[in-house]
Coordinates of C-alpha atoms in Angstrom, one line a residue:
Chain K
M848 CA 68.2 25.5 167.2
K849 CA 65.2 25.0 169.2
H850 CA 63.2 27.8 167.7
S851 CA 62.8 26.2 164.5
F852 CA 61.3 23.1 165.8
Y853 CA 58.4 25.3 167.3
R854 CA 57.9 27.2 164.0
I855 CA 57.3 23.9 162.1
I856 CA 54.4 23.2 164.4
P857 CA 51.9 25.9 163.9
A858 CA 52.7 25.4 160.0
L859 CA 51.5 21.9 160.1
G860 CA 49.2 22.2 163.0
N861 CA 46.1 21.9 160.8
R862 CA 47.1 18.7 159.2
I863 CA 48.6 17.1 162.2
F864 CA 46.3 18.0 165.1
K865 CA 42.9 18.8 163.4
P866 CA 40.8 15.6 163.6
F867 CA 40.0 14.5 160.2
F868 CA 36.2 15.5 160.2
L869 CA 37.2 19.0 160.8
L870 CA 39.3 19.0 157.7
E871 CA 37.9 20.5 154.8
R872 CA 38.3 20.1 151.0
G873 CA 41.7 21.8 150.3
E874 CA 43.1 21.1 153.7
W875 CA 43.9 17.6 152.4
F876 CA 46.3 19.0 150.0
C877 CA 49.5 20.6 150.4
E878 CA 49.0 24.6 150.5
S879 CA 51.2 25.1 147.4
E880 CA 49.0 23.2 145.2
W881 CA 46.5 25.8 145.8
M882 CA 48.2 28.8 144.9
S883 CA 49.4 30.4 141.7
E884 CA 52.1 32.7 140.8
T885 CA 53.0 36.0 142.6
G886 CA 50.6 38.8 141.5
K887 CA 47.8 36.7 140.7
I888 CA 45.2 35.5 143.4
D889 CA 43.8 32.0 143.4
I890 CA 40.6 33.3 144.5
D891 CA 38.9 30.1 145.4
Y892 CA 41.7 29.4 147.8
V893 CA 41.7 32.7 149.2
A894 CA 38.1 33.0 149.8
K895 CA 38.3 29.6 151.4
L896 CA 40.8 31.1 154.2
A897 CA 38.5 33.9 154.5
R898 CA 35.5 31.7 155.0
I899 CA 33.3 33.6 152.5
E900 CA 31.4 32.0 149.9
L901 CA 31.8 33.9 146.5
N902 CA 29.5 33.8 143.6
A903 CA 31.0 33.6 140.1
E904 CA 30.7 37.3 139.3
E905 CA 32.4 38.4 142.6
K906 CA 35.3 35.8 141.8
E907 CA 35.7 37.2 138.6
K908 CA 35.7 41.0 139.5
F909 CA 37.6 40.4 142.6
S910 CA 40.5 38.4 141.0
K911 CA 40.9 41.1 138.4
Q912 CA 40.7 44.1 140.8
L913 CA 42.9 42.3 143.5
G914 CA 45.5 41.5 140.7
Q915 CA 45.7 45.3 139.9
I916 CA 46.0 46.2 143.5
L917 CA 48.9 43.5 144.2
E918 CA 50.6 45.0 141.0
Y919 CA 50.6 48.4 142.8
F920 CA 51.9 46.9 145.9
E921 CA 55.0 45.7 143.9
K922 CA 56.2 49.4 144.5
L923 CA 57.3 47.7 148.0
S924 CA 59.8 45.2 146.4
A925 CA 62.2 47.8 145.2
I926 CA 62.8 49.1 148.9
D927 CA 65.8 47.6 150.6
V928 CA 64.6 46.6 154.1
S929 CA 67.4 44.1 154.7
S930 CA 68.6 46.1 157.9
V931 CA 64.9 47.6 159.0
E932 CA 63.1 46.0 162.0
P933 CA 59.4 45.5 161.4
S934 CA 56.7 47.8 163.3
A935 CA 53.6 46.0 164.6
H936 CA 52.7 49.3 166.2
A937 CA 53.6 52.9 166.0
H938 CA 54.9 53.2 169.3
A939 CA 56.3 50.6 171.7
V940 CA 53.5 48.3 173.0
Y941 CA 54.1 46.1 176.0
N942 CA 52.4 43.3 177.6
V943 CA 50.0 44.5 180.0
W944 CA 49.1 42.4 183.2
R945 CA 46.3 43.1 185.5
D946 CA 45.8 42.2 189.1
D947 CA 44.2 38.9 189.6
V948 CA 41.1 40.5 191.2
P949 CA 37.6 38.8 190.4
S950 CA 34.9 41.1 189.2
A951 CA 31.4 40.5 188.0
P952 CA 31.3 39.4 184.4
M953 CA 28.9 40.3 181.9
P954 CA 25.2 38.7 182.9
V955 CA 24.5 35.7 180.6
E956 CA 21.4 37.4 179.2
D957 CA 23.5 40.3 178.0
A958 CA 26.0 38.1 176.6
L959 CA 23.5 36.4 174.6
M960 CA 21.2 39.1 173.6
N961 CA 22.4 39.2 170.1
A962 CA 22.7 35.6 169.5
P963 CA 21.0 34.5 166.4
A964 CA 19.7 31.2 168.0
K965 CA 19.8 30.3 171.7
R966 CA 18.5 27.6 174.3
D967 CA 19.2 27.1 178.0
N968 CA 21.5 30.0 178.2
Q969 CA 23.6 28.7 175.5
I970 CA 24.1 29.6 171.9
S971 CA 22.6 27.0 169.6
V972 CA 24.4 25.6 166.3
P973 CA 24.2 23.2 163.8
K974 CA 25.6 20.0 164.6
V975 CA 29.3 19.9 164.5
V976 CA 30.1 16.2 164.3
D977 CA 28.8 14.0 161.5
D978 CA 26.8 10.7 162.1
A979 CA 29.1 8.0 161.2
Chain Y
M776 CA 18.4 86.2 164.4
S777 CA 22.2 86.5 164.4
E778 CA 22.8 82.9 164.0
D779 CA 20.7 79.9 164.1
I780 CA 20.9 77.9 167.5
F781 CA 21.9 74.6 165.8
Y782 CA 25.2 76.1 164.2
K783 CA 26.2 77.5 167.5
S784 CA 29.4 76.1 169.1
V785 CA 29.6 73.9 172.1
T786 CA 30.9 76.7 174.1
E787 CA 28.3 79.1 173.2
L788 CA 25.6 76.6 173.7
S789 CA 27.1 75.6 177.0
E790 CA 26.9 79.3 177.9
M791 CA 23.2 79.6 177.1
L792 CA 22.6 76.5 179.2
S793 CA 24.3 77.9 182.3
T794 CA 22.5 81.4 181.9
G795 CA 19.3 79.6 181.5
D796 CA 18.6 81.1 177.9
I797 CA 17.7 77.5 176.8
S798 CA 17.1 74.1 178.6
A799 CA 18.9 71.0 177.6
V800 CA 15.4 69.5 176.6
E801 CA 14.9 72.6 174.3
L802 CA 18.4 72.3 173.0
A803 CA 17.8 68.5 172.1
K804 CA 14.5 69.5 170.5
T805 CA 16.3 72.0 168.4
F806 CA 18.5 69.3 167.1
I807 CA 15.8 66.8 166.6
E808 CA 13.7 69.4 164.6
R809 CA 16.9 70.1 162.7
K810 CA 17.4 66.6 161.9
N811 CA 13.9 66.1 161.2
S812 CA 13.9 69.0 158.5
V813 CA 17.3 68.2 156.7
D814 CA 18.4 64.7 157.2
D815 CA 16.0 63.4 154.2
K816 CA 18.6 65.4 152.3
V817 CA 21.6 64.9 154.0
G818 CA 21.2 61.2 155.3
A819 CA 23.6 61.3 157.9
F820 CA 21.5 59.2 160.5
I821 CA 21.4 55.5 160.2
S822 CA 19.0 55.4 163.4
C823 CA 18.2 57.8 166.3
D824 CA 16.0 57.5 169.4
E825 CA 14.4 60.8 170.3
K826 CA 13.0 59.5 173.5
S827 CA 16.2 58.4 175.0
T828 CA 17.7 61.6 174.1
L829 CA 15.0 63.7 175.7
V830 CA 15.3 61.5 178.7
A831 CA 18.9 62.2 179.0
A832 CA 18.3 66.1 178.4
E833 CA 15.9 65.9 181.3
K834 CA 18.4 64.6 183.5
S835 CA 20.7 67.4 182.6
D836 CA 18.2 70.0 183.4
G837 CA 17.4 68.2 186.6
R838 CA 21.2 68.3 187.6
R839 CA 21.6 71.9 186.3
A840 CA 18.7 73.0 188.6
K841 CA 20.4 71.6 191.7
G842 CA 23.5 73.2 190.9
E843 CA 25.2 70.0 190.1
S844 CA 26.1 70.5 186.3
L845 CA 28.9 68.2 185.1
G846 CA 30.7 70.9 183.3
V847 CA 30.6 72.2 179.6
L848 CA 29.4 69.2 177.9
D849 CA 26.4 68.7 180.3
G850 CA 23.4 68.7 178.1
I851 CA 25.1 68.9 174.5
P852 CA 23.9 66.6 171.9
V853 CA 26.7 64.5 170.6
G854 CA 26.4 62.1 167.5
L855 CA 28.0 58.9 167.5
K856 CA 29.5 57.1 164.6
D857 CA 27.6 53.9 164.3
L858 CA 30.7 51.7 165.4
L859 CA 30.8 53.1 169.0
A860 CA 29.1 51.1 171.7
V861 CA 26.5 52.6 174.0
R862 CA 24.5 49.9 176.2
G863 CA 21.0 49.3 174.8
Q864 CA 21.7 51.2 171.5
P865 CA 22.1 49.8 168.2
L866 CA 25.5 49.3 166.5
T867 CA 25.5 48.2 162.9
C868 CA 28.7 49.3 161.4
A869 CA 26.6 50.3 158.6
S870 CA 26.6 46.4 157.8
K871 CA 23.7 44.0 157.3
M872 CA 26.0 41.6 159.4
L873 CA 25.2 43.8 162.5
E874 CA 21.7 45.1 161.2
K875 CA 19.8 43.7 164.4
Y876 CA 22.9 44.2 167.0
V877 CA 22.3 46.1 170.1
S878 CA 25.4 47.0 172.5
P879 CA 25.4 45.0 175.7
Y880 CA 27.7 47.6 177.2
T881 CA 29.2 50.9 176.9
G882 CA 32.7 51.8 175.4
T883 CA 35.2 53.6 177.5
A884 CA 35.0 56.8 175.6
M885 CA 31.1 57.2 175.4
A886 CA 31.1 56.2 179.2
K887 CA 33.5 59.3 179.8
L888 CA 31.0 61.4 177.7
E889 CA 28.1 60.2 179.8
S890 CA 29.9 61.0 183.0
R891 CA 30.4 64.6 181.6
G892 CA 26.8 64.8 181.2
A893 CA 26.8 64.7 177.3
V894 CA 23.3 63.6 175.6
F895 CA 23.8 61.3 172.7
W896 CA 21.9 62.0 169.8
G897 CA 21.9 59.8 166.8
R898 CA 23.8 56.9 165.2
L899 CA 25.8 58.4 162.3
N900 CA 26.4 56.7 158.8
M901 CA 29.6 55.3 157.8
D902 CA 31.5 53.1 155.2
E903 CA 30.8 49.6 156.0
F904 CA 33.0 48.5 158.9
A905 CA 35.0 51.8 158.1
M906 CA 36.1 50.5 154.8
G907 CA 35.8 53.4 152.4
S908 CA 36.5 57.1 151.7
S909 CA 33.1 58.1 150.6
C910 CA 30.5 56.7 152.7
E911 CA 29.3 54.7 149.6
T912 CA 29.8 51.3 151.1
S913 CA 27.1 51.7 153.8
A914 CA 24.6 48.9 153.4
F915 CA 21.7 51.4 154.5
I916 CA 21.8 54.8 153.4
K917 CA 23.6 57.4 151.2
T918 CA 24.9 60.5 153.2
R919 CA 25.3 63.6 151.0
N920 CA 27.7 66.5 151.6
P921 CA 25.7 69.2 152.9
W922 CA 27.6 71.7 150.7
N923 CA 26.4 70.0 147.4
L924 CA 24.1 67.2 147.6
E925 CA 25.5 65.9 144.4
C926 CA 28.8 65.0 146.0
I927 CA 30.2 62.6 148.8
P928 CA 30.8 63.8 152.4
G929 CA 34.0 61.7 152.7
G930 CA 34.5 58.5 154.7
S931 CA 34.6 56.6 156.2
S932 CA 33.0 58.9 159.2
G933 CA 30.9 60.5 156.6
G934 CA 27.8 60.6 158.6
S935 CA 29.5 62.1 161.7
A936 CA 31.0 65.1 159.5
A937 CA 27.9 65.7 157.6
A938 CA 25.8 65.8 160.6
V939 CA 27.9 68.5 162.3
A940 CA 28.1 70.3 159.2
A941 CA 24.5 70.4 158.8
G942 CA 23.8 71.4 162.2
E943 CA 21.9 68.1 163.2
C944 CA 24.2 67.7 166.3
A945 CA 26.6 70.1 168.2
C946 CA 29.5 67.7 167.7
S947 CA 30.2 64.3 167.1
L948 CA 32.7 61.2 167.6
G949 CA 34.3 59.3 164.7
S950 CA 37.2 56.8 164.1
D951 CA 40.1 57.2 162.2
T952 CA 42.1 54.5 160.7
G953 CA 43.7 55.8 157.5
G954 CA 42.0 59.4 157.4
S955 CA 38.2 58.5 158.3
I956 CA 38.0 61.5 160.4
R957 CA 40.0 64.1 158.8
Q958 CA 39.1 63.6 155.4
P959 CA 35.4 63.8 155.6
A960 CA 36.1 66.8 158.1
S961 CA 38.1 68.5 155.3
L962 CA 35.3 67.8 152.8
C963 CA 32.4 69.0 154.9
G964 CA 34.2 72.3 156.1
I965 CA 34.6 71.4 159.8
V966 CA 37.2 70.5 162.2
G967 CA 38.2 66.7 162.7
M968 CA 41.0 65.2 164.9
K969 CA 42.8 61.9 165.0
P970 CA 44.6 61.8 168.4
T971 CA 47.9 60.0 169.0
Y972 CA 47.5 56.2 168.8
G973 CA 46.7 55.3 172.4
L974 CA 45.4 58.5 173.7
V975 CA 41.6 57.4 173.6
S976 CA 40.8 54.0 174.6
R977 CA 39.3 51.6 171.7
F978 CA 37.2 49.7 174.2
G979 CA 33.8 50.0 172.5
L980 CA 35.1 50.6 169.0
A981 CA 34.2 48.1 166.5
A982 CA 37.8 47.2 165.4
F983 CA 39.0 47.5 161.8
A984 CA 42.7 47.7 162.0
S985 CA 43.7 47.7 165.7
S986 CA 47.2 49.1 165.3
L987 CA 45.8 52.1 163.4
D988 CA 42.2 53.0 164.7
Q989 CA 41.6 55.9 166.9
I990 CA 38.4 57.6 168.1
G991 CA 38.4 61.2 167.7
P992 CA 36.2 64.5 167.6
F993 CA 34.2 66.2 165.0
A994 CA 33.4 69.9 165.7
R995 CA 32.5 73.3 164.2
S996 CA 35.4 74.8 165.8
V997 CA 39.1 73.8 167.3
E998 CA 37.8 74.9 170.8
D999 CA 35.0 72.5 170.6
A1000 CA 37.1 69.7 169.4
A1001 CA 39.5 70.4 172.5
I1002 CA 36.6 70.0 174.7
L1003 CA 35.3 66.7 173.2
L1004 CA 38.9 65.3 173.1
E1005 CA 39.5 66.1 176.6
A1006 CA 36.5 64.4 177.8
V1007 CA 37.3 61.1 175.9
A1008 CA 41.1 61.0 176.3
G1009 CA 42.8 59.1 178.9
Y1010 CA 44.4 55.7 180.0
D1011 CA 42.0 52.7 180.3
R1012 CA 43.2 49.2 181.5
L1013 CA 40.6 47.8 179.1
D1014 CA 42.5 48.7 176.2
S1015 CA 45.8 47.1 176.5
T1016 CA 47.4 49.7 173.7
S1017 CA 46.0 52.8 175.9
F1018 CA 48.9 54.8 177.0
N1019 CA 49.2 56.2 180.5
V1020 CA 49.9 59.9 179.8
E1021 CA 48.7 63.1 181.7
I1022 CA 45.7 64.7 179.8
P1023 CA 46.3 68.4 180.1
D1024 CA 43.7 71.0 179.7
Y1025 CA 43.7 71.3 175.9
R1026 CA 40.9 74.3 176.0
A1027 CA 43.0 76.3 178.5
A1028 CA 46.3 75.7 176.6
L1029 CA 44.5 77.4 173.2
S1030 CA 46.1 80.5 172.4
T1031 CA 46.2 82.8 169.2
E1032 CA 49.8 83.5 169.8
S1033 CA 51.0 79.8 169.6
L1034 CA 52.3 79.7 166.0
K1035 CA 54.8 82.5 166.8
G1036 CA 58.4 81.5 166.5
K1037 CA 57.3 77.9 165.4
K1038 CA 58.8 75.9 162.7
I1039 CA 56.3 74.7 160.0
G1040 CA 57.6 71.7 158.1
V1041 CA 56.2 71.8 154.5
P1042 CA 56.8 68.4 152.9
K1043 CA 57.3 68.5 149.1
E1044 CA 55.7 65.1 148.5
Y1045 CA 52.4 66.3 149.6
F1046 CA 52.2 69.1 146.8
G1047 CA 52.9 67.1 144.0
V1048 CA 51.1 64.6 141.3
G1049 CA 47.6 63.9 142.3
I1050 CA 46.9 67.0 144.4
S1051 CA 44.4 69.2 142.7
S1052 CA 46.1 72.7 142.0
E1053 CA 42.9 74.4 143.8
V1054 CA 43.5 72.5 146.7
S1055 CA 47.3 73.1 146.9
G1056 CA 46.8 76.7 146.2
L1057 CA 44.2 77.3 149.3
V1058 CA 46.6 75.2 151.6
N1059 CA 49.6 77.3 150.5
A1060 CA 47.6 80.3 151.2
A1061 CA 46.8 78.9 154.7
I1062 CA 50.5 78.3 155.3
S1063 CA 51.3 81.7 154.5
R1064 CA 48.9 82.9 156.8
C1065 CA 50.5 80.8 159.6
V1066 CA 53.8 82.5 158.6
E1067 CA 51.9 86.2 159.1
L1068 CA 51.1 84.5 162.8
G1069 CA 54.8 84.1 163.5
G1070 CA 55.6 80.8 162.2
E1071 CA 58.5 80.1 159.8
V1072 CA 58.4 77.7 156.9
V1073 CA 61.0 74.9 156.6
E1074 CA 60.7 72.8 153.6
I1075 CA 61.2 69.2 154.5
S1076 CA 61.2 65.9 152.9
L1077 CA 59.2 62.6 153.7
P1078 CA 60.8 60.5 151.3
H1079 CA 58.8 57.4 151.9
T1080 CA 55.5 59.0 151.6
D1081 CA 54.6 57.2 148.2
L1082 CA 54.8 54.0 149.8
A1083 CA 52.1 54.7 152.2
I1084 CA 49.1 53.6 150.2
P1085 CA 50.7 49.8 149.6
V1086 CA 52.0 49.6 153.4
Y1087 CA 48.6 50.9 154.8
Y1088 CA 46.5 48.6 152.6
I1089 CA 48.5 45.6 153.4
I1090 CA 48.7 46.3 157.1
A1091 CA 45.1 47.5 157.4
T1092 CA 43.6 44.6 155.3
A1093 CA 45.8 42.0 157.0
E1094 CA 44.4 43.3 160.4
A1095 CA 40.9 43.6 159.1
S1096 CA 40.9 40.0 158.0
S1097 CA 41.7 39.0 161.5
N1098 CA 39.7 41.2 163.3
L1099 CA 36.4 40.5 161.1
A1100 CA 36.8 36.9 161.6
R1101 CA 34.6 37.3 164.8
Y1102 CA 31.7 38.0 162.4
D1103 CA 31.1 34.1 162.3
G1104 CA 27.4 33.8 162.1
I1105 CA 27.4 31.9 165.4
R1106 CA 27.4 34.3 168.4
Y1107 CA 26.0 37.7 167.7
T1108 CA 25.6 38.4 164.0
H1109 CA 23.4 37.6 161.2
R1110 CA 23.4 33.9 160.7
S1111 CA 22.3 32.6 157.0
S1112 CA 18.9 30.5 157.0
E1113 CA 20.5 28.7 154.3
A1114 CA 23.3 27.0 156.0
K1115 CA 23.1 23.4 156.5
D1116 CA 26.1 22.7 158.7
I1117 CA 28.6 24.4 161.0
V1118 CA 31.0 25.1 158.4
D1119 CA 28.2 26.5 155.9
V1120 CA 27.1 28.9 158.7
Y1121 CA 30.6 30.7 158.3
F1122 CA 30.6 30.8 154.5
K1123 CA 27.0 31.9 153.9
S1124 CA 26.4 34.3 156.6
R1125 CA 29.7 36.2 155.7
A1126 CA 28.7 36.2 152.0
E1127 CA 25.1 37.5 152.9
G1128 CA 26.3 39.9 155.8
F1129 CA 29.4 41.5 154.2
G1130 CA 29.2 44.2 151.5
E1131 CA 31.5 44.1 148.4
E1132 CA 34.3 46.2 149.9
V1133 CA 34.3 44.5 153.0
K1134 CA 34.6 41.0 151.2
R1135 CA 37.5 42.5 148.8
R1136 CA 39.5 43.8 152.0
I1137 CA 39.0 40.7 153.8
I1138 CA 40.1 38.6 150.9
L1139 CA 43.1 40.7 150.2
G1140 CA 44.0 40.8 153.8
S1141 CA 43.9 36.9 154.1
Y1142 CA 46.0 36.8 150.8
V1143 CA 48.8 38.8 152.3
L1144 CA 48.9 36.8 155.4
S1145 CA 48.7 33.5 153.7
S1146 CA 51.6 31.0 153.9
G1147 CA 54.2 31.7 151.2
Y1148 CA 53.1 35.3 150.7
Y1149 CA 53.3 36.7 154.6
D1150 CA 57.0 37.6 154.1
A1151 CA 56.7 39.4 150.8
Y1152 CA 53.8 41.3 151.7
Y1153 CA 52.9 41.8 155.4
L1154 CA 56.6 41.4 156.8
R1155 CA 57.9 43.8 154.3
A1156 CA 55.0 46.3 154.7
Q1157 CA 55.8 46.4 158.5
K1158 CA 59.4 47.2 157.8
V1159 CA 58.5 50.0 155.5
R1160 CA 56.2 51.2 158.0
T1161 CA 59.5 51.6 160.3
L1162 CA 60.9 53.8 157.3
I1163 CA 57.9 56.0 157.3
R1164 CA 57.9 56.4 161.2
G1165 CA 61.5 57.3 160.8
D1166 CA 60.6 60.1 158.1
F1167 CA 58.7 62.0 160.8
E1168 CA 60.9 61.3 163.6
K1169 CA 63.7 62.9 161.5
A1170 CA 61.4 65.8 160.5
F1171 CA 60.1 66.7 164.1
E1172 CA 64.0 66.9 165.2
T1173 CA 63.7 70.3 163.2
V1174 CA 60.2 71.3 163.0
D1175 CA 57.3 71.8 165.6
V1176 CA 54.3 71.1 163.3
I1177 CA 54.0 69.9 159.6
M1178 CA 51.3 71.0 157.3
T1179 CA 49.7 69.4 154.2
P1180 CA 46.5 69.2 152.4
T1181 CA 44.1 66.8 154.4
S1182 CA 42.5 65.7 151.0
P1183 CA 44.0 65.7 147.5
T1184 CA 40.8 66.9 146.0
K1185 CA 37.6 68.3 146.9
A1186 CA 34.7 66.3 147.5
F1187 CA 33.9 64.2 144.5
K1188 CA 30.7 63.1 142.9
F1189 CA 28.9 59.8 143.9
G1190 CA 30.0 56.9 141.9
E1191 CA 33.1 58.6 140.6
K1192 CA 35.6 56.1 142.2
T1193 CA 33.4 53.0 143.2
S1194 CA 34.3 50.8 140.3
D1195 CA 37.9 51.3 140.7
P1196 CA 38.8 50.5 144.2
L1197 CA 42.5 51.7 143.8
S1198 CA 41.6 55.2 142.9
M1199 CA 39.5 55.3 146.1
Y1200 CA 42.5 54.2 148.1
L1201 CA 44.5 57.0 146.8
S1202 CA 42.1 59.7 148.0
D1203 CA 43.7 58.6 151.5
I1204 CA 47.3 59.7 150.4
C1205 CA 47.7 62.6 152.7
T1206 CA 46.3 61.2 155.8
I1207 CA 47.2 57.4 156.1
N1208 CA 50.9 58.3 157.0
V1209 CA 49.9 59.8 160.3
N1210 CA 48.1 56.7 161.2
L1211 CA 51.1 54.5 160.2
A1212 CA 53.2 56.7 162.4
G1213 CA 50.7 56.9 165.3
L1214 CA 50.8 60.7 165.4
P1215 CA 48.2 63.3 166.1
G1216 CA 46.5 65.0 163.0
I1217 CA 44.0 67.6 162.8
S1218 CA 42.0 68.9 159.8
V1219 CA 41.0 72.8 159.8
P1220 CA 38.8 74.6 157.3
C1221 CA 41.1 76.6 155.2
G1222 CA 38.9 78.0 152.3
F1223 CA 36.6 77.0 149.6
T1224 CA 37.0 76.2 145.9
S1225 CA 35.6 78.2 143.1
D1226 CA 32.4 76.1 143.3
N1227 CA 32.1 77.0 147.0
M1228 CA 33.4 73.4 148.3
P1229 CA 35.4 73.4 151.5
V1230 CA 39.0 72.4 151.8
G1231 CA 41.0 71.4 154.9
L1232 CA 44.5 72.1 155.9
Q1233 CA 46.0 69.2 157.8
M1234 CA 48.3 69.7 160.6
I1235 CA 50.4 66.8 162.2
G1236 CA 52.1 67.2 165.4
K1237 CA 54.2 65.3 168.0
A1238 CA 53.2 62.1 169.6
F1239 CA 50.9 62.9 172.6
D1240 CA 51.2 66.7 172.2
E1241 CA 47.6 67.3 171.3
A1242 CA 47.9 70.5 173.4
S1243 CA 50.3 72.5 171.1
L1244 CA 48.8 70.9 167.6
L1245 CA 45.1 72.1 168.8
S1246 CA 46.7 75.6 169.7
Y1247 CA 48.3 76.0 166.2
A1248 CA 45.1 75.0 164.7
Y1249 CA 43.1 77.5 166.8
A1250 CA 45.7 80.3 165.9
Y1251 CA 45.0 79.7 162.3
E1252 CA 41.2 79.3 162.7
Q1253 CA 40.8 82.4 164.7
S1254 CA 42.7 84.4 162.2
C1255 CA 40.5 83.8 159.0
Q1256 CA 37.1 82.6 160.5
W1257 CA 36.5 80.1 157.7
H1258 CA 34.8 77.7 160.3
K1259 CA 32.1 80.3 160.7
A1260 CA 30.6 79.7 157.2
H1261 CA 27.7 77.0 156.9
P1262 CA 26.0 75.3 154.0
K1263 CA 22.5 76.4 153.1
L1264 CA 20.1 73.5 153.3

């Protein structure tokens, strides 16, 4: 089955292909170690996936609320969907190609007008690579 | 004076403009004055720019003087939900994340309005990133229901609904992902419509859940909604989910006879637990009126209705967690001054920029998409979505239109549901199925509760048959005239 080979790649992608200096805490570990049983959210793990820093109060509140919401979602597990195709959209959606005709892009000044920090027509960010 | 100018319909205002009874500048000034006198109570506007509105109105007068009027919308002040892009205007999504953002381009629906001469007036309040059903998650202001200032206006497009209901603009645009146009329209006593998914381009609409979002009109009459919808609908190559269908003349298709011989599907699941008896009473009376107008009631069942809330809140939060990844603190959003390195920029900017409900939904969405849970939640929800679509497909084999309440209750009080997210999510119970099935839905005023709060009747139509749906709504509206009632402010 050639498909299964390609499916493994994205799942392992982070750990195999990501340079070590871009890995963060957590990514060193197998994902399963960061999860808990169904119906309960490991709030630290998920907040990290979402790239949102939460304070202690938010963590406690969200864990409790999301636990209740997930319990409510359990309704779905009673439904037999074994012979049902998933719908990504309400109506069939097909890929759309356009003609390869060049057109004027958005001017750099416009594209950068909302940048929080910029220099020399580029967005400036904190250093990405550590000194080592 | 028979009626205040600011409560006149778009068609009446357009007539006054063409006969010279009023100029576009005078009309713009009327709405500016109205906004300035009532918006400290209503709170519909996040921001506005009187000068640019008056400049646009002046141009409209110039065109009219030369006999070059662009049609019925030329010179009409239209409010915009603060997630619709117009070049040079702020676009905050009611979030601190975009507090200083100014759009570098104009979205397709807004460009179409401009090409018809519409005058933009006001950036209207909403739930942050359209996530909410009461407007209470806005990071900036509190919008109040013009019918009772102690109550919420509905959401997420609460500002768009309240501004039209309070006469602060002639009509407005909002967006509807799970009921965000129809529910506030119902709670504020006006007309609100979500078109078929793909009818209106989403280019220039800040994305929440891309497979569900649609731009649509708010108006004080069905005819006005038809005019506004016709102006913004149509294929757009900049939205790959835009459908290439012909846009008929919706206004010309309106008929008071349209319900004659039509089969009205009434799904029993929409009149059960959780629906207030006052609301179901008024909606049932409205359906009886539709029968008097020649319709025939057919009892139907949409058996998967009660699964809509879990399906919606899995799919919408999953899509949101992906869509809102773009607010990274790097390119065009708030960036935390506390961040020390690049990863910190993401974590801290998003912590500071997003409000509580947005964080909650992004985290929920990240969870249902995460490895190990994807099949159990997201994939399963997409499959149940197929079943929900199937319910409607089956129903429309035998009926022409489906009628239900728009909101299970009248407008509730501030703070009533904010501490319990799930109870807030349940206030979308009558509207979200329509988004999941991608169908058009319209809310029309259908009476008042004993304490004089408006209630809306939802009509659901066949995909891309807005012309019939608007016409059914028009027939009902014209037979009872609820839309002529306005709040006292």
